[in-house]
Coordinates of C-alpha atoms and ligand atoms in Angstrom, one line a residue:
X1 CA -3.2 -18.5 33.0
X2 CA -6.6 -19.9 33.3
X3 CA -6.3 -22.2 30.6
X4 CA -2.7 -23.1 30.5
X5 CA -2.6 -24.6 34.1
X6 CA -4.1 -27.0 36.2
X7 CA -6.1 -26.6 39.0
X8 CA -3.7 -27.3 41.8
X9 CA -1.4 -25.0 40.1
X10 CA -4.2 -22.5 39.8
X11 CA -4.5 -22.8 43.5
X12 CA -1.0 -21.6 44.3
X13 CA -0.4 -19.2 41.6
X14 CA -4.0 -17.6 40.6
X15 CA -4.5 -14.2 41.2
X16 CA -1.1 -12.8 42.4
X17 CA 0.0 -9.3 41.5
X18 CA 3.2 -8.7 43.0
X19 CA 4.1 -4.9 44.1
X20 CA 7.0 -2.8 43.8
X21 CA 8.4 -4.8 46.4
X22 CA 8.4 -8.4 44.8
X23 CA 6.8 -9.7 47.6
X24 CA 6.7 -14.1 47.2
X25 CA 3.9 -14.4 49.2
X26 CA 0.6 -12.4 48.4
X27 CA 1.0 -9.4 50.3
X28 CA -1.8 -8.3 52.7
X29 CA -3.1 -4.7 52.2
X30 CA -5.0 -3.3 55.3
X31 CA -6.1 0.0 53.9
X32 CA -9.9 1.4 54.1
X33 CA -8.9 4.0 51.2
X34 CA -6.5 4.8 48.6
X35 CA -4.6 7.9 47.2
X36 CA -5.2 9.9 43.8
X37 CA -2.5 11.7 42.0
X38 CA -5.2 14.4 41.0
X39 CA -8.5 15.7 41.8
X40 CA -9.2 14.4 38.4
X41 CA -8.0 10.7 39.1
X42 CA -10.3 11.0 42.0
X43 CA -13.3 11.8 39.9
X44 CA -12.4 9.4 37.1
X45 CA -12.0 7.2 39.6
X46 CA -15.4 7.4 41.2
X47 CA -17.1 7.3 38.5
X48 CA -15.7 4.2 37.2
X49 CA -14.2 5.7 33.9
X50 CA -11.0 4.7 35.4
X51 CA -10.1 1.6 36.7
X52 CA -8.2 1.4 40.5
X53 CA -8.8 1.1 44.1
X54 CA -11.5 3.7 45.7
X55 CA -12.2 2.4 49.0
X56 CA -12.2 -1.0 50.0
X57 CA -16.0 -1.8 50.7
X58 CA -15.7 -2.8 47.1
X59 CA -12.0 -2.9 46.1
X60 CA -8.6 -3.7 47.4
X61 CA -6.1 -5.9 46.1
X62 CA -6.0 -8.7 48.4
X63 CA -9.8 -9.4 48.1
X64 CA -9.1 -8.8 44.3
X65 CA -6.2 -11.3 44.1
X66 CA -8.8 -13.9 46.1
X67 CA -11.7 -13.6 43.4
X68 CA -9.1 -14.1 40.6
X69 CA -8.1 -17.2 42.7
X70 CA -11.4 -18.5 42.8
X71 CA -12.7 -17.5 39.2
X72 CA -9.4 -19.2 37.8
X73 CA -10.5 -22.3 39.7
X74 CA -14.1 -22.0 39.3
X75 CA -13.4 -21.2 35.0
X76 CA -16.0 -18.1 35.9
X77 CA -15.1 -14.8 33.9
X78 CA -15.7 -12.9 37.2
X79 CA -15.9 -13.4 40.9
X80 CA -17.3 -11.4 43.6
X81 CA -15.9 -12.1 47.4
X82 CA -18.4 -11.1 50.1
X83 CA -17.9 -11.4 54.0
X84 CA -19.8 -14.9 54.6
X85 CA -21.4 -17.3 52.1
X86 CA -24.7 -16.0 53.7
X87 CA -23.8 -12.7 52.3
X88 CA -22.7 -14.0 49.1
X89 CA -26.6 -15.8 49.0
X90 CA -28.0 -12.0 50.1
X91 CA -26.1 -10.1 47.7
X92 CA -26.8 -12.4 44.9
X93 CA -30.4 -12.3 45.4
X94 CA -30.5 -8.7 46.2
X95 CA -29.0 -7.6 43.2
X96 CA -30.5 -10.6 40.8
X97 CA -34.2 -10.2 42.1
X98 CA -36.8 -7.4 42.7
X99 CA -39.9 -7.2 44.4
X100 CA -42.8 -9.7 42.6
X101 CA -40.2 -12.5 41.6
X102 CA -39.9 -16.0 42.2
X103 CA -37.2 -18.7 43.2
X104 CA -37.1 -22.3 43.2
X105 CA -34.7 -23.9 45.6
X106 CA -34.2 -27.5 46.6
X107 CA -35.9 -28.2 50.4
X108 CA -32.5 -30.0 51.5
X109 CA -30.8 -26.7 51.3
X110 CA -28.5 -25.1 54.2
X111 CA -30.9 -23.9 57.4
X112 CA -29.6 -20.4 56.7
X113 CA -29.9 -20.3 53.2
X114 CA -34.0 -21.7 53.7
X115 CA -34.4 -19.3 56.7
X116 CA -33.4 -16.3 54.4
X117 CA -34.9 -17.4 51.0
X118 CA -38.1 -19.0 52.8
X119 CA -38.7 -16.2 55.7
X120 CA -36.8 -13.0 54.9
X121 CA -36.6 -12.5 51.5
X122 CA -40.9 -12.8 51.9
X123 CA -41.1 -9.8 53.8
X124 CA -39.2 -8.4 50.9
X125 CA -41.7 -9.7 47.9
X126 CA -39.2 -12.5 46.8
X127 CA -40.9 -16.0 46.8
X128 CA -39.0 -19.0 46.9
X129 CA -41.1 -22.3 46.5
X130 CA -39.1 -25.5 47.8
X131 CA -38.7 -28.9 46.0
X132 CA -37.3 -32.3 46.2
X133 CA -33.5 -31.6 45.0
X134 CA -33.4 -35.4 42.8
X135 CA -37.2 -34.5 41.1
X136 CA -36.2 -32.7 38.1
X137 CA -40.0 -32.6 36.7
X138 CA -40.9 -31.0 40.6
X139 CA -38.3 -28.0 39.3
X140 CA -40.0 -27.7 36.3
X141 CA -43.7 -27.8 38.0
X142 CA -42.4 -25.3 40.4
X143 CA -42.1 -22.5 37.6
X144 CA -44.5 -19.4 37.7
X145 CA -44.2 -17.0 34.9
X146 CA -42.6 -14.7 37.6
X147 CA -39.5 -17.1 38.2
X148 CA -35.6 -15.8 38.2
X149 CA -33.6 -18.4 40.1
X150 CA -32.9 -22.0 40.3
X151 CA -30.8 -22.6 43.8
X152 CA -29.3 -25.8 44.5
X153 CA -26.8 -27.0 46.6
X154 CA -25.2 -30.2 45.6
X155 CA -24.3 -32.2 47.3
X156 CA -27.4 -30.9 50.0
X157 CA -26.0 -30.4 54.1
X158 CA -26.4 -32.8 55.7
X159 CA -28.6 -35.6 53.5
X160 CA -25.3 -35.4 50.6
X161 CA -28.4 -35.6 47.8
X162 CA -27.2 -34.9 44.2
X163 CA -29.2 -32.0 41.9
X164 CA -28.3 -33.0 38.7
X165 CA -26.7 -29.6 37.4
X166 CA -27.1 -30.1 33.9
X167 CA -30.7 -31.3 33.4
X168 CA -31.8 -28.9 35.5
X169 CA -29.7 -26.2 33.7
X170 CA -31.7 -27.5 30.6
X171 CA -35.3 -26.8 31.9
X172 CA -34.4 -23.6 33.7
X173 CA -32.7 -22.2 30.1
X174 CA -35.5 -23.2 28.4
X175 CA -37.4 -20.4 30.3
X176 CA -34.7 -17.7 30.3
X177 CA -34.2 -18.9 34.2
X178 CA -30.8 -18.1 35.9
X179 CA -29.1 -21.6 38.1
X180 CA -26.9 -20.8 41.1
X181 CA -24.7 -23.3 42.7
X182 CA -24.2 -23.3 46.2
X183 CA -20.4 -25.5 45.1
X184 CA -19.5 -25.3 49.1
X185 CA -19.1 -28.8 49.4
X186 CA -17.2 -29.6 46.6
X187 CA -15.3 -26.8 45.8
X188 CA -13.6 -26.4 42.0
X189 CA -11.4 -29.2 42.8
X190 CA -14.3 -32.1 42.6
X191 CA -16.8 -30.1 40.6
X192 CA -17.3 -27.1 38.1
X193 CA -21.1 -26.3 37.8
X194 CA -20.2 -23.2 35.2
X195 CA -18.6 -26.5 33.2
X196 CA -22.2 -27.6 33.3
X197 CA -24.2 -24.8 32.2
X198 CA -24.8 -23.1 35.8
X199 CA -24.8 -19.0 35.4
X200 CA -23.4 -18.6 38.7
X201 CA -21.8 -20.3 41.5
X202 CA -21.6 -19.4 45.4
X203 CA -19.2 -20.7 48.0
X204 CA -19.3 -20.2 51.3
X205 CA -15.5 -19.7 51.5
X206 CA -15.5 -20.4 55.6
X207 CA -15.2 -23.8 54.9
X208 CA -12.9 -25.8 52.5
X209 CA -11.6 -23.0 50.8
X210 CA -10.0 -21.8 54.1
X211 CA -10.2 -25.2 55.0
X212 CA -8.3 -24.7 58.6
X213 CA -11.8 -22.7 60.3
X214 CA -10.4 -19.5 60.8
X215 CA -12.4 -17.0 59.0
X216 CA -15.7 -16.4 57.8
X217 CA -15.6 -15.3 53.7
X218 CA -17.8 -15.8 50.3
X219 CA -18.0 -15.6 47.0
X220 CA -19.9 -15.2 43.8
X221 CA -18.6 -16.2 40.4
X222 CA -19.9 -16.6 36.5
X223 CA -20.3 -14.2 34.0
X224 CA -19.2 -10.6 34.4
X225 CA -22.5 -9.2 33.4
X226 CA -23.9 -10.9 37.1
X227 CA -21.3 -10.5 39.0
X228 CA -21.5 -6.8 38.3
X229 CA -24.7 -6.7 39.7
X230 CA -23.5 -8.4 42.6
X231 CA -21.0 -5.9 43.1
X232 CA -23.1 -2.9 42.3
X233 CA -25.2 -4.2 45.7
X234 CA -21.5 -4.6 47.8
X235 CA -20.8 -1.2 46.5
X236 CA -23.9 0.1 48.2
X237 CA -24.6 -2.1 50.6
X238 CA -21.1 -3.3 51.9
X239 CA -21.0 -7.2 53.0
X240 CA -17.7 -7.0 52.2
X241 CA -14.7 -9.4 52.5
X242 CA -11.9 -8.4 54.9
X243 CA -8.2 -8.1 53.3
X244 CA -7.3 -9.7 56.0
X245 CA -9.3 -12.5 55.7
X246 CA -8.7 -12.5 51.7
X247 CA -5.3 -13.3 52.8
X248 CA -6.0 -16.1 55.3
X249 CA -8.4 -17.7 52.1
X250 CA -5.4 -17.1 49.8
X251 CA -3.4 -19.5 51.8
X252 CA -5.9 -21.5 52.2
X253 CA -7.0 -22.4 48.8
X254 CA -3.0 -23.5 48.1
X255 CA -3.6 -27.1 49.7
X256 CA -7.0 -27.2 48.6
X257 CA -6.3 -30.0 46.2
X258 CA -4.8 -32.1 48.4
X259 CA -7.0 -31.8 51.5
X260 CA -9.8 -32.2 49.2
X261 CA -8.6 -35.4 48.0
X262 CA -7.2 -36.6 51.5
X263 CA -10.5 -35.6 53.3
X264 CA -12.6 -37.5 50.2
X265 CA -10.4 -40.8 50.6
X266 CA -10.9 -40.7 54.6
X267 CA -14.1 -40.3 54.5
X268 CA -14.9 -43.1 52.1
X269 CA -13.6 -44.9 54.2
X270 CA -15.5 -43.8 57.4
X271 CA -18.7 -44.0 55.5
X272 CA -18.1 -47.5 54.6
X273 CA -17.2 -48.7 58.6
X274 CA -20.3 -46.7 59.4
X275 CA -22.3 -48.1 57.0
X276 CA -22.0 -51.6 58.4
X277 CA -22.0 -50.5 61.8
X278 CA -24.9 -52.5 63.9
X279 CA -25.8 -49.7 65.4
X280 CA -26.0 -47.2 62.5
X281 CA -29.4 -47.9 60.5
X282 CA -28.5 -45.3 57.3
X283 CA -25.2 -43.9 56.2
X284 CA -25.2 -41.0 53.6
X285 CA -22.1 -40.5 51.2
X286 CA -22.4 -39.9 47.4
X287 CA -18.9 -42.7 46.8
X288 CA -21.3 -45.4 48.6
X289 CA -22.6 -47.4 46.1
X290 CA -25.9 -47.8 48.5
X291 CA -26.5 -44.1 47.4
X292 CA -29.5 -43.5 45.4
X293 CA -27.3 -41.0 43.5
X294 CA -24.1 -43.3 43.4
X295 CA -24.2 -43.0 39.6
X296 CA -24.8 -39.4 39.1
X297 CA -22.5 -38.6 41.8
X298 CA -20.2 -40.1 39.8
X299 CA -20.2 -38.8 36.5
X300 CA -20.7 -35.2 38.0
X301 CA -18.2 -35.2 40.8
X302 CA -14.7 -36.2 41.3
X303 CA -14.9 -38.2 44.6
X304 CA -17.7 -38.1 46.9
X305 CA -16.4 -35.3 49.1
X306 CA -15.7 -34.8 53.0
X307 CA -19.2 -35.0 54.6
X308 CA -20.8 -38.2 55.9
X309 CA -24.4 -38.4 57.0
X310 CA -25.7 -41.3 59.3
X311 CA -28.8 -42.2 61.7
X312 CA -28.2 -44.3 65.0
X313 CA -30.6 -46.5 66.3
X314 CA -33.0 -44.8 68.6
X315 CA -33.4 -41.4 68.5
X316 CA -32.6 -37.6 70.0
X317 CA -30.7 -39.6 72.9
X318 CA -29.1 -41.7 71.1
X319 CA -27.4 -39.2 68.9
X320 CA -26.4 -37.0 71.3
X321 CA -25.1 -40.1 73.5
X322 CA -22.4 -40.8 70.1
X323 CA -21.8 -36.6 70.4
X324 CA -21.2 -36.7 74.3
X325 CA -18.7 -39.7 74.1
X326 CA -16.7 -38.6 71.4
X327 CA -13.1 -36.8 72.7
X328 CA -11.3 -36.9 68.8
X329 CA -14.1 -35.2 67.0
X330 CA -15.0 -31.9 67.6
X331 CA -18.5 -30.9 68.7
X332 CA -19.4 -28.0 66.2
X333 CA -21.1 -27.3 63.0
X334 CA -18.4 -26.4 61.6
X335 CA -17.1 -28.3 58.4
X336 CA -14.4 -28.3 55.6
X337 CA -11.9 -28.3 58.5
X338 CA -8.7 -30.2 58.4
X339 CA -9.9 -30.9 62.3
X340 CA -13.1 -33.4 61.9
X341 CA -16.4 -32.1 63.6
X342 CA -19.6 -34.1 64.3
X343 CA -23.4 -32.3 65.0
X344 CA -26.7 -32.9 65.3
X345 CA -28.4 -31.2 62.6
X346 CA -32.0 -31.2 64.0
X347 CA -30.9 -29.2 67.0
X348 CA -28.4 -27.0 65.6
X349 CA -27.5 -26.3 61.8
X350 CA -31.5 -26.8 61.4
X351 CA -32.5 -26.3 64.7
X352 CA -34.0 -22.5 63.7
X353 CA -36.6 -24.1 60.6
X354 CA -39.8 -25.3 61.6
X355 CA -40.3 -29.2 62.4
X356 CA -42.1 -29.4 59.1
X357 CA -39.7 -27.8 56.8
X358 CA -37.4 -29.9 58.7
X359 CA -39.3 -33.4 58.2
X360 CA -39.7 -32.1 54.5
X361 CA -35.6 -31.9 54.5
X362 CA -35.5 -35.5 56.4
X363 CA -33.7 -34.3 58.9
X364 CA -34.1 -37.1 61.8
X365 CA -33.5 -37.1 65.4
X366 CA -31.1 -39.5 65.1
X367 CA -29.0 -37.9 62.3
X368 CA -25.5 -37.1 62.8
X369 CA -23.0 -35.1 60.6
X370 CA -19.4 -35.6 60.2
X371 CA -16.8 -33.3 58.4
X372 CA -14.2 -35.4 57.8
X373 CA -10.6 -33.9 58.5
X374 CA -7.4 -35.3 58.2
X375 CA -6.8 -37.6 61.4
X376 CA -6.2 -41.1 61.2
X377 CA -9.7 -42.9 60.1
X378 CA -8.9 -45.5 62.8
X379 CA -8.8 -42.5 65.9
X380 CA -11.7 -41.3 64.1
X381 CA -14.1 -45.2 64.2
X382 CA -12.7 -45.3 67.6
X383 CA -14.2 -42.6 69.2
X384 CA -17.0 -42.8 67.8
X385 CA -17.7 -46.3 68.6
X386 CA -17.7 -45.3 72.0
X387 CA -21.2 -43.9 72.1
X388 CA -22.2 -45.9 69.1
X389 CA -21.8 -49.2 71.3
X390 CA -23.7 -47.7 74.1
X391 CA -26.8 -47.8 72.4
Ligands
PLP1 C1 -21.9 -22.7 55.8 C2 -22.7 -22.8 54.6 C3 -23.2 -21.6 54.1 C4 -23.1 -20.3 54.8 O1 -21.8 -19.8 54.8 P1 -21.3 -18.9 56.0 O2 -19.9 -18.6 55.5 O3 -21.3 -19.6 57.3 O4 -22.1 -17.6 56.0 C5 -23.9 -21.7 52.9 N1 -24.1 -22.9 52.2 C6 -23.5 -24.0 52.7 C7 -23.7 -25.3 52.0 C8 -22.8 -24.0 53.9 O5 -22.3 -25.2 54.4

């Protein structure tokens, strides 16, 4: 199936194993455990010499019919679905990384994703040293003898900077290094990092993949070999995804296509009104030609995706004076909703990093994020220009 079709056919069809039943839509199975014909089949079955359902910390056929979905899309051999993309980043490391080794991630990454690498995983004897995501040579510099992981997320939340996947795939190979791809803004629909050499790709499937903000979900996919080990940990350890919320992914990922491409075209659009706003001094969007990426973003990704950065005039005030006016956009941190959301990254998303790591990031004051939904563009410039022309 995976190479016959096309992705938006992928999206629909992927991953469905009908029942006795002959069910159209996926049907939802809200079980914990599963019955064996035989003391036997139990025994083969827990000791993996058989293949079937056990218990549904780490299999059930909803969840399985979701990472099918998503490794069909993604062109990954495997796919592991966790509870949150903060679990898939956990498990990932936790299974891919003992005691005494190293990671180098990009400093514009998600303020989770730094909290955990930066302050938990220390406490563990995991490492991760932070560089500039566009400074391939500061990857390469970054390497210690010790070093398993390259993570990047690209394009970075909130700043939209491109990692060039494939060069740094090349220096990371080189030394027998493993790249992850946080793909959470683009999703499979604007671009494949496995395409480009990446081992493994991570989504945090809250966002466009449910793309309606209903449930919390994640996912590892790539080679079997690693996902296995990601699955030995959710065996054990148990961040797993619900059925239930398998199922609410499942539907989902069928529009994905489309929103992806509506939300991209809308906010293209937004970016460019914002961009020659008097009262916005910087707009952030990889389809801007005013991008320092414009050209990379472009031979690596479809469109330029749904999120929009931009700084006000002024600072802390003046932000929050465009949040506090608005009455269209929602006020969360949210994103990959069909519903658009605007926030303040400094005091929320990457409120809980220190104001270093965050001037390191250049996260402003006066930066605002939108997630571009599927509302008129016009509703959208015009509640936005309410605050924006009271500064
Ligand atoms: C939201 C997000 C995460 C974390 O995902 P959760 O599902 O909220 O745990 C990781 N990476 C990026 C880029 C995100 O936007």
């Amino acid at each position: 199936m995976v190479q016959k079709y096309q992705l938006e056919t992928l999206s629909v069809r992927a991953g469905q194993a009908r029942s006795q039943f002959n069910e159209h839509s996926e049907a939802l199975y809200l079980t914990s455990s599963y019955v064996f014909d035989n003391a036997a089949q139990a025994a083969a079955r827990f000791s993996g010499e058989e293949e079937g359902n056990v218990y549904s910390r780490f299999t059930n056929p909803t969840v399985a019919a979701f990472q099918e979905r998503l490794a069909a899309l993604e062109g990954a051999e495997a796919c592991v679905a966790t509870a949150s993309g903060m679990s898939a980043i956990l498990s990932l490391v936790m299974a891919l990384c003992s005691a005494g080794d190293h990671i180098v991630a990009s400093t514009g990454l998600f303020g989770a994703t730094q909290q955990l690498l930066g302050n938990i995983m220390t406490r563990f004897g995991v490492q991760t040293s932070f560089v500039s995501q566009t400074r391939v040579e500061a990857w390469a510099e970054a390497i210690r003898p010790e070093t398993k992981l390259f993570f990047l997320e690209t394009p970075s939340n909130p700043l939209t900077e491109i990692a060039d996947i494939s060069a740094l795939v090349a220096v990371a190979h080189e030394r027998g290094i493993l790249v992850v791809v946080d793909n959470c803004f683009c999703t499979p629909i604007l671009q494949r990092p496995l395409d480009l050499g990446a081992d493994l790709v991570m989504h945090s499937a809250t966002k466009f993949l449910d793309g309606q903000g209903r449930v919390l979900g994640g996912a590892v996919a790539g080679e079997k070999k690693l996902t296995d080990e990601v699955l030995r940990f959710l065996r054990t350890a148990g961040p797993t995804l619900s059925a239930f919320n398998a199922w609410v992914l499942l539907k989902g990922m069928e529009t994905l296509k489309i929103r992806l491409e509506a939300q991209s075209s809308k906010a293209l659009e937004l970016a460019r009104w914002l961009e020659s706003h008097p009262k916005v001094t910087r707009t952030y969007y990889p389809g801007l030609e005013s991008h320092p990426q414009f050209e990379l973003a472009r031979r690596q990704q479809k469109s330029g995706g749904a999120i929009v950065a931009f700084e006000v005039k002024g600072a802390r005030s003046e932000a929050w004076k465009v949040i506090d006016n608005c009455r269209l956009l929602s006020i969360t941190a949210n994103l990959g909703d069909t519903k658009t959301t605007l926030t303040h990254p400094a005091t929320t998303t990457h409120g809980r990093i220190t104001p270093e790591q965050r001037a390191a990031a250049g996260i402003t004051e006066s930066l605002l994020r939108v997630a571009v939904g599927l509302e008129a563009v016009v509703d959208l410039q015009n509640d936005l220009d309410v605050g924006l022309s009271q500064i």
